[in-house]
Amino acid sequence: MWLFIGGAFALFLRSQAGLTSSGIPVVVAPQYYFQSMTNHVMDMIFGSVFSTVFAVSFYMIPALNGSRLVKWPKIANAGLWIAVLGLS
Protein backbone atom coordinates (compact mmCIF):
# COMPACT_ATOMS: atom_id res chain seq x y z
CA MET A 1 0.00 0.00 0.00
CA TRP A 2 2.74 2.48 0.94
CA LEU A 3 4.71 1.65 -2.20
CA PHE A 4 1.74 2.61 -4.36
CA ILE A 5 1.06 5.83 -2.45
CA GLY A 6 4.72 6.81 -2.47
CA GLY A 7 4.94 5.83 -6.14
CA ALA A 8 2.02 8.13 -6.97
CA PHE A 9 3.88 11.02 -5.34
CA ALA A 10 7.02 10.06 -7.26
CA LEU A 11 5.13 10.09 -10.57
CA PHE A 12 3.73 13.51 -9.71
CA LEU A 13 7.21 14.82 -8.90
CA ARG A 14 8.76 13.42 -12.07
CA SER A 15 5.94 14.73 -14.26
CA GLN A 16 6.40 18.21 -12.79
CA ALA A 17 10.16 18.18 -13.31
CA GLY A 18 9.84 16.71 -16.80
CA LEU A 19 7.71 19.55 -18.11
CA THR A 20 10.61 22.01 -18.12
CA SER A 21 14.17 21.75 -19.31
CA SER A 22 15.51 23.22 -16.06
CA GLY A 23 13.60 20.87 -13.75
CA ILE A 24 11.87 23.71 -11.92
CA PRO A 25 8.18 22.95 -11.23
CA VAL A 26 5.99 25.31 -13.23
CA VAL A 27 2.62 23.59 -13.33
CA VAL A 28 1.83 23.88 -9.61
CA ALA A 29 3.03 26.28 -6.96
CA PRO A 30 6.37 25.39 -5.34
CA GLN A 31 4.61 24.88 -1.98
CA TYR A 32 2.58 21.98 -3.41
CA TYR A 33 5.62 20.54 -5.16
CA PHE A 34 7.72 20.44 -2.00
CA GLN A 35 4.78 19.24 0.06
CA SER A 36 4.37 16.27 -2.27
CA MET A 37 8.12 15.66 -2.09
CA THR A 38 7.91 15.54 1.70
CA ASN A 39 4.91 13.20 1.54
CA HIS A 40 6.77 10.95 -0.89
CA VAL A 41 9.78 10.65 1.44
CA MET A 42 7.68 10.08 4.56
CA ASP A 43 5.54 7.40 2.90
CA MET A 44 8.49 5.56 1.41
CA ILE A 45 10.80 5.66 4.43
CA PHE A 46 8.40 5.39 7.34
CA GLY A 47 5.74 3.38 5.54
CA SER A 48 7.59 0.99 3.26
CA VAL A 49 11.12 0.68 4.59
CA PHE A 50 10.41 0.60 8.32
CA SER A 51 7.50 -1.82 7.95
CA THR A 52 9.60 -4.14 5.80
CA VAL A 53 12.59 -4.03 8.15
CA PHE A 54 10.42 -4.67 11.21
CA ALA A 55 8.54 -7.52 9.52
CA VAL A 56 11.73 -9.22 8.35
CA SER A 57 13.42 -8.78 11.72
CA PHE A 58 10.46 -10.27 13.62
CA TYR A 59 10.86 -13.45 11.56
CA MET A 60 14.62 -13.54 11.00
CA ILE A 61 15.84 -12.93 14.56
CA PRO A 62 13.99 -15.97 15.99
CA ALA A 63 15.16 -18.03 13.00
CA LEU A 64 18.76 -17.08 13.73
CA ASN A 65 18.28 -18.23 17.32
CA GLY A 66 16.97 -21.61 16.16
CA SER A 67 13.28 -20.97 16.78
CA ARG A 68 10.49 -20.87 14.23
CA LEU A 69 8.10 -18.84 16.35
CA VAL A 70 7.76 -15.10 16.62
CA LYS A 71 8.36 -14.08 20.23
CA TRP A 72 5.34 -11.79 20.70
CA PRO A 73 3.14 -12.00 17.58
CA LYS A 74 0.30 -9.86 18.94
CA ILE A 75 2.68 -7.06 19.91
CA ALA A 76 4.36 -7.27 16.51
CA ASN A 77 1.01 -7.04 14.74
CA ALA A 78 -0.13 -4.16 16.97
CA GLY A 79 3.11 -2.29 16.30
CA LEU A 80 2.62 -2.60 12.56
CA TRP A 81 -0.91 -1.26 12.68
CA ILE A 82 0.03 1.57 15.05
CA ALA A 83 2.71 2.65 12.58
CA VAL A 84 0.22 2.45 9.68
CA LEU A 85 -2.37 4.49 11.54
CA GLY A 86 0.25 7.03 12.55
CA LEU A 87 1.17 7.65 8.91
CA SER A 88 -2.38 7.99 7.65
mmCIF file of N, CA and C in Angstrom:
data_model
loop_
_atom_site.group_PDB
_atom_site.id
_atom_site.type_symbol
_atom_site.label_atom_id
_atom_site.label_comp_id
_atom_site.label_asym_id
_atom_site.label_seq_id
_atom_site.Cartn_x
_atom_site.Cartn_y
_atom_site.Cartn_z
ATOM 1 N N MET A 1 0.827 -1.184 0.000
ATOM 2 C CA MET A 1 0.000 0.000 0.000
ATOM 3 C C MET A 1 0.875 1.253 0.000
ATOM 4 N N TRP A 2 1.897 1.275 0.867
ATOM 5 C CA TRP A 2 2.743 2.476 0.942
ATOM 6 C C TRP A 2 3.600 2.632 -0.301
ATOM 7 N N LEU A 3 3.955 1.534 -0.953
ATOM 8 C CA LEU A 3 4.709 1.648 -2.200
ATOM 9 C C LEU A 3 3.877 2.308 -3.293
ATOM 10 N N PHE A 4 2.599 2.001 -3.356
ATOM 11 C CA PHE A 4 1.743 2.607 -4.365
ATOM 12 C C PHE A 4 1.490 4.084 -4.064
ATOM 13 N N ILE A 5 1.274 4.424 -2.801
ATOM 14 C CA ILE A 5 1.059 5.826 -2.446
ATOM 15 C C ILE A 5 2.326 6.641 -2.683
ATOM 16 N N GLY A 6 3.455 6.123 -2.226
ATOM 17 C CA GLY A 6 4.722 6.814 -2.465
ATOM 18 C C GLY A 6 5.067 6.871 -3.944
ATOM 19 N N GLY A 7 4.709 5.829 -4.700
ATOM 20 C CA GLY A 7 4.937 5.827 -6.136
ATOM 21 C C GLY A 7 4.087 6.859 -6.859
ATOM 22 N N ALA A 8 2.872 7.091 -6.373
ATOM 23 C CA ALA A 8 2.025 8.130 -6.972
ATOM 24 C C ALA A 8 2.644 9.507 -6.767
ATOM 25 N N PHE A 9 3.181 9.752 -5.585
ATOM 26 C CA PHE A 9 3.876 11.020 -5.340
ATOM 27 C C PHE A 9 5.122 11.132 -6.211
ATOM 28 N N ALA A 10 5.821 10.033 -6.415
ATOM 29 C CA ALA A 10 7.020 10.059 -7.260
ATOM 30 C C ALA A 10 6.660 10.368 -8.709
ATOM 31 N N LEU A 11 5.563 9.781 -9.208
ATOM 32 C CA LEU A 11 5.126 10.092 -10.572
ATOM 33 C C LEU A 11 4.739 11.554 -10.713
ATOM 34 N N PHE A 12 4.091 12.093 -9.696
ATOM 35 C CA PHE A 12 3.730 13.510 -9.711
ATOM 36 C C PHE A 12 4.984 14.382 -9.748
ATOM 37 N N LEU A 13 5.968 14.044 -8.931
ATOM 38 C CA LEU A 13 7.207 14.824 -8.895
ATOM 39 C C LEU A 13 7.941 14.750 -10.230
ATOM 40 N N ARG A 14 8.044 13.564 -10.797
ATOM 41 C CA ARG A 14 8.756 13.421 -12.071
ATOM 42 C C ARG A 14 8.011 14.102 -13.212
ATOM 43 N N SER A 15 6.684 14.068 -13.198
ATOM 44 C CA SER A 15 5.935 14.734 -14.263
ATOM 45 C C SER A 15 6.088 16.248 -14.162
ATOM 46 N N GLN A 16 6.191 16.773 -12.952
ATOM 47 C CA GLN A 16 6.404 18.212 -12.794
ATOM 48 C C GLN A 16 7.785 18.614 -13.277
ATOM 49 N N ALA A 17 8.789 17.852 -12.920
ATOM 50 C CA ALA A 17 10.155 18.182 -13.308
ATOM 51 C C ALA A 17 10.389 17.932 -14.791
ATOM 52 N N GLY A 18 9.640 17.017 -15.395
ATOM 53 C CA GLY A 18 9.839 16.706 -16.797
ATOM 54 C C GLY A 18 9.206 17.698 -17.746
ATOM 55 N N LEU A 19 8.375 18.596 -17.238
ATOM 56 C CA LEU A 19 7.707 19.551 -18.109
ATOM 57 C C LEU A 19 8.586 20.745 -18.476
ATOM 58 N N THR A 20 9.713 20.917 -17.792
ATOM 59 C CA THR A 20 10.613 22.011 -18.121
ATOM 60 C C THR A 20 12.006 21.451 -18.352
ATOM 61 N N SER A 21 12.805 22.209 -19.062
ATOM 62 C CA SER A 21 14.175 21.752 -19.310
ATOM 63 C C SER A 21 15.073 22.000 -18.102
ATOM 64 N N SER A 22 14.674 22.927 -17.228
ATOM 65 C CA SER A 22 15.512 23.223 -16.058
ATOM 66 C C SER A 22 15.146 22.382 -14.849
ATOM 67 N N GLY A 23 14.007 21.695 -14.873
ATOM 68 C CA GLY A 23 13.596 20.866 -13.753
ATOM 69 C C GLY A 23 12.856 21.625 -12.674
ATOM 70 N N ILE A 24 12.596 22.901 -12.895
ATOM 71 C CA ILE A 24 11.872 23.715 -11.915
ATOM 72 C C ILE A 24 10.372 23.483 -12.113
ATOM 73 N N PRO A 25 9.622 23.207 -11.057
ATOM 74 C CA PRO A 25 8.181 22.950 -11.232
ATOM 75 C C PRO A 25 7.442 24.217 -11.642
ATOM 76 N N VAL A 26 6.718 24.150 -12.745
ATOM 77 C CA VAL A 26 5.992 25.314 -13.231
ATOM 78 C C VAL A 26 4.484 25.098 -13.267
ATOM 79 N N VAL A 27 4.045 23.863 -13.191
ATOM 80 C CA VAL A 27 2.618 23.588 -13.326
ATOM 81 C C VAL A 27 1.880 23.923 -12.039
ATOM 82 N N VAL A 28 2.434 23.574 -10.906
ATOM 83 C CA VAL A 28 1.829 23.879 -9.614
ATOM 84 C C VAL A 28 2.759 24.816 -8.848
ATOM 85 N N ALA A 29 2.222 25.396 -7.800
ATOM 86 C CA ALA A 29 3.029 26.280 -6.964
ATOM 87 C C ALA A 29 4.134 25.485 -6.271
ATOM 88 N N PRO A 30 5.266 26.119 -5.998
ATOM 89 C CA PRO A 30 6.366 25.394 -5.338
ATOM 90 C C PRO A 30 5.982 24.803 -3.984
ATOM 91 N N GLN A 31 5.033 25.426 -3.273
ATOM 92 C CA GLN A 31 4.609 24.876 -1.981
ATOM 93 C C GLN A 31 4.017 23.489 -2.147
ATOM 94 N N TYR A 32 3.198 23.294 -3.179
ATOM 95 C CA TYR A 32 2.585 21.983 -3.412
ATOM 96 C C TYR A 32 3.612 20.966 -3.885
ATOM 97 N N TYR A 33 4.566 21.435 -4.674
ATOM 98 C CA TYR A 33 5.615 20.540 -5.161
ATOM 99 C C TYR A 33 6.441 19.998 -3.999
ATOM 100 N N PHE A 34 6.881 20.881 -3.118
ATOM 101 C CA PHE A 34 7.718 20.438 -2.002
ATOM 102 C C PHE A 34 6.911 19.707 -0.938
ATOM 103 N N GLN A 35 5.630 20.009 -0.834
ATOM 104 C CA GLN A 35 4.775 19.236 0.065
ATOM 105 C C GLN A 35 4.630 17.801 -0.437
ATOM 106 N N SER A 36 4.463 17.628 -1.741
ATOM 107 C CA SER A 36 4.369 16.270 -2.272
ATOM 108 C C SER A 36 5.703 15.546 -2.185
ATOM 109 N N MET A 37 6.817 16.285 -2.278
ATOM 110 C CA MET A 37 8.124 15.655 -2.093
ATOM 111 C C MET A 37 8.291 15.153 -0.660
ATOM 112 N N THR A 38 7.849 15.957 0.301
ATOM 113 C CA THR A 38 7.911 15.536 1.700
ATOM 114 C C THR A 38 7.016 14.330 1.951
ATOM 115 N N ASN A 39 5.820 14.345 1.386
ATOM 116 C CA ASN A 39 4.911 13.201 1.543
ATOM 117 C C ASN A 39 5.485 11.944 0.912
ATOM 118 N N HIS A 40 6.145 12.094 -0.229
ATOM 119 C CA HIS A 40 6.772 10.949 -0.889
ATOM 120 C C HIS A 40 7.845 10.324 0.005
ATOM 121 N N VAL A 41 8.697 11.159 0.577
ATOM 122 C CA VAL A 41 9.776 10.649 1.436
ATOM 123 C C VAL A 41 9.207 9.993 2.690
ATOM 124 N N MET A 42 8.243 10.628 3.325
ATOM 125 C CA MET A 42 7.679 10.081 4.559
ATOM 126 C C MET A 42 6.976 8.752 4.307
ATOM 127 N N ASP A 43 6.230 8.659 3.210
ATOM 128 C CA ASP A 43 5.541 7.400 2.903
ATOM 129 C C ASP A 43 6.514 6.287 2.571
ATOM 130 N N MET A 44 7.546 6.601 1.815
ATOM 131 C CA MET A 44 8.486 5.559 1.405
ATOM 132 C C MET A 44 9.377 5.108 2.565
ATOM 133 N N ILE A 45 9.896 6.038 3.335
ATOM 134 C CA ILE A 45 10.798 5.663 4.426
ATOM 135 C C ILE A 45 10.024 5.077 5.592
ATOM 136 N N PHE A 46 9.088 5.844 6.130
ATOM 137 C CA PHE A 46 8.400 5.393 7.340
ATOM 138 C C PHE A 46 7.327 4.358 7.051
ATOM 139 N N GLY A 47 6.756 4.366 5.868
ATOM 140 C CA GLY A 47 5.739 3.380 5.538
ATOM 141 C C GLY A 47 6.324 2.093 4.998
ATOM 142 N N SER A 48 7.099 2.197 3.943
ATOM 143 C CA SER A 48 7.590 0.994 3.262
ATOM 144 C C SER A 48 8.816 0.396 3.926
ATOM 145 N N VAL A 49 9.840 1.206 4.112
ATOM 146 C CA VAL A 49 11.123 0.676 4.586
ATOM 147 C C VAL A 49 11.029 0.192 6.027
ATOM 148 N N PHE A 50 10.481 1.005 6.920
ATOM 149 C CA PHE A 50 10.414 0.596 8.325
ATOM 150 C C PHE A 50 9.528 -0.625 8.510
ATOM 151 N N SER A 51 8.388 -0.656 7.825
ATOM 152 C CA SER A 51 7.497 -1.820 7.953
ATOM 153 C C SER A 51 8.169 -3.083 7.442
ATOM 154 N N THR A 52 8.903 -2.984 6.339
ATOM 155 C CA THR A 52 9.601 -4.144 5.800
ATOM 156 C C THR A 52 10.714 -4.606 6.726
ATOM 157 N N VAL A 53 11.491 -3.677 7.244
ATOM 158 C CA VAL A 53 12.589 -4.035 8.154
ATOM 159 C C VAL A 53 12.050 -4.665 9.429
ATOM 160 N N PHE A 54 10.994 -4.099 10.001
ATOM 161 C CA PHE A 54 10.420 -4.672 11.215
ATOM 162 C C PHE A 54 9.834 -6.051 10.952
ATOM 163 N N ALA A 55 9.142 -6.213 9.829
ATOM 164 C CA ALA A 55 8.542 -7.516 9.522
ATOM 165 C C ALA A 55 9.609 -8.579 9.315
ATOM 166 N N VAL A 56 10.654 -8.251 8.579
ATOM 167 C CA VAL A 56 11.728 -9.218 8.350
ATOM 168 C C VAL A 56 12.447 -9.542 9.650
ATOM 169 N N SER A 57 12.679 -8.528 10.481
ATOM 170 C CA SER A 57 13.415 -8.782 11.724
ATOM 171 C C SER A 57 12.601 -9.624 12.703
ATOM 172 N N PHE A 58 11.274 -9.463 12.715
ATOM 173 C CA PHE A 58 10.463 -10.274 13.620
ATOM 174 C C PHE A 58 10.488 -11.745 13.231
ATOM 175 N N TYR A 59 10.782 -12.054 11.971
ATOM 176 C CA TYR A 59 10.859 -13.454 11.558
ATOM 177 C C TYR A 59 12.285 -13.966 11.450
ATOM 178 N N MET A 60 13.244 -13.081 11.173
ATOM 179 C CA MET A 60 14.624 -13.535 10.996
ATOM 180 C C MET A 60 15.361 -13.710 12.323
ATOM 181 N N ILE A 61 15.119 -12.832 13.285
ATOM 182 C CA ILE A 61 15.838 -12.930 14.563
ATOM 183 C C ILE A 61 15.510 -14.233 15.287
ATOM 184 N N PRO A 62 14.230 -14.648 15.392
ATOM 185 C CA PRO A 62 13.988 -15.975 15.985
ATOM 186 C C PRO A 62 14.576 -17.114 15.156
ATOM 187 N N ALA A 63 14.593 -16.981 13.837
ATOM 188 C CA ALA A 63 15.164 -18.032 12.996
ATOM 189 C C ALA A 63 16.668 -18.147 13.221
ATOM 190 N N LEU A 64 17.333 -17.034 13.451
ATOM 191 C CA LEU A 64 18.765 -17.080 13.730
ATOM 192 C C LEU A 64 19.061 -17.721 15.081
ATOM 193 N N ASN A 65 18.113 -17.619 16.003
ATOM 194 C CA ASN A 65 18.277 -18.233 17.322
ATOM 195 C C ASN A 65 17.840 -19.694 17.345
ATOM 196 N N GLY A 66 17.354 -20.210 16.217
ATOM 197 C CA GLY A 66 16.966 -21.611 16.156
ATOM 198 C C GLY A 66 15.498 -21.870 16.411
ATOM 199 N N SER A 67 14.701 -20.815 16.545
ATOM 200 C CA SER A 67 13.275 -20.975 16.783
ATOM 201 C C SER A 67 12.514 -20.647 15.498
ATOM 202 N N ARG A 68 11.320 -21.191 15.388
ATOM 203 C CA ARG A 68 10.488 -20.873 14.227
ATOM 204 C C ARG A 68 9.314 -20.011 14.622
ATOM 205 N N LEU A 69 9.240 -19.606 15.865
ATOM 206 C CA LEU A 69 8.102 -18.843 16.354
ATOM 207 C C LEU A 69 8.488 -17.388 16.594
ATOM 208 N N VAL A 70 7.572 -16.509 16.293
ATOM 209 C CA VAL A 70 7.762 -15.100 16.623
ATOM 210 C C VAL A 70 7.546 -14.958 18.123
ATOM 211 N N LYS A 71 8.398 -14.159 18.767
ATOM 212 C CA LYS A 71 8.358 -14.082 20.232
ATOM 213 C C LYS A 71 7.019 -13.549 20.740
ATOM 214 N N TRP A 72 6.610 -12.387 20.285
ATOM 215 C CA TRP A 72 5.343 -11.787 20.698
ATOM 216 C C TRP A 72 4.557 -11.401 19.454
ATOM 217 N N PRO A 73 3.810 -12.317 18.845
ATOM 218 C CA PRO A 73 3.143 -12.000 17.577
ATOM 219 C C PRO A 73 2.066 -10.925 17.690
ATOM 220 N N LYS A 74 1.356 -10.876 18.802
ATOM 221 C CA LYS A 74 0.304 -9.862 18.943
ATOM 222 C C LYS A 74 0.906 -8.466 19.080
ATOM 223 N N ILE A 75 2.019 -8.356 19.784
ATOM 224 C CA ILE A 75 2.678 -7.058 19.911
ATOM 225 C C ILE A 75 3.280 -6.635 18.576
ATOM 226 N N ALA A 76 3.813 -7.588 17.832
ATOM 227 C CA ALA A 76 4.364 -7.274 16.511
ATOM 228 C C ALA A 76 3.264 -6.784 15.576
ATOM 229 N N ASN A 77 2.130 -7.444 15.582
ATOM 230 C CA ASN A 77 1.010 -7.037 14.745
ATOM 231 C C ASN A 77 0.469 -5.684 15.176
ATOM 232 N N ALA A 78 0.348 -5.451 16.481
ATOM 233 C CA ALA A 78 -0.128 -4.159 16.970
ATOM 234 C C ALA A 78 0.839 -3.044 16.594
ATOM 235 N N GLY A 79 2.128 -3.300 16.676
ATOM 236 C CA GLY A 79 3.111 -2.286 16.302
ATOM 237 C C GLY A 79 3.027 -1.907 14.836
ATOM 238 N N LEU A 80 2.792 -2.890 13.975
ATOM 239 C CA LEU A 80 2.624 -2.604 12.563
ATOM 240 C C LEU A 80 1.425 -1.714 12.313
ATOM 241 N N TRP A 81 0.291 -2.039 12.923
ATOM 242 C CA TRP A 81 -0.912 -1.261 12.681
ATOM 243 C C TRP A 81 -0.846 0.106 13.337
ATOM 244 N N ILE A 82 -0.152 0.237 14.455
ATOM 245 C CA ILE A 82 0.028 1.567 15.047
ATOM 246 C C ILE A 82 0.863 2.452 14.134
ATOM 247 N N ALA A 83 1.902 1.883 13.526
ATOM 248 C CA ALA A 83 2.714 2.651 12.577
ATOM 249 C C ALA A 83 1.901 3.050 11.347
ATOM 250 N N VAL A 84 1.057 2.142 10.853
ATOM 251 C CA VAL A 84 0.222 2.449 9.677
ATOM 252 C C VAL A 84 -0.784 3.547 10.017
ATOM 253 N N LEU A 85 -1.411 3.460 11.159
ATOM 254 C CA LEU A 85 -2.374 4.490 11.545
ATOM 255 C C LEU A 85 -1.687 5.832 11.809
ATOM 256 N N GLY A 86 -0.476 5.799 12.308
ATOM 257 C CA GLY A 86 0.247 7.035 12.553
ATOM 258 C C GLY A 86 0.616 7.754 11.273
ATOM 259 N N LEU A 87 0.832 7.025 10.185
ATOM 260 C CA LEU A 87 1.172 7.649 8.912
ATOM 261 C C LEU A 87 -0.049 8.140 8.149
ATOM 262 N N SER A 88 -1.208 7.579 8.434
ATOM 263 C CA SER A 88 -2.382 7.987 7.655
ATOM 264 C C SER A 88 -3.133 9.121 8.260
#
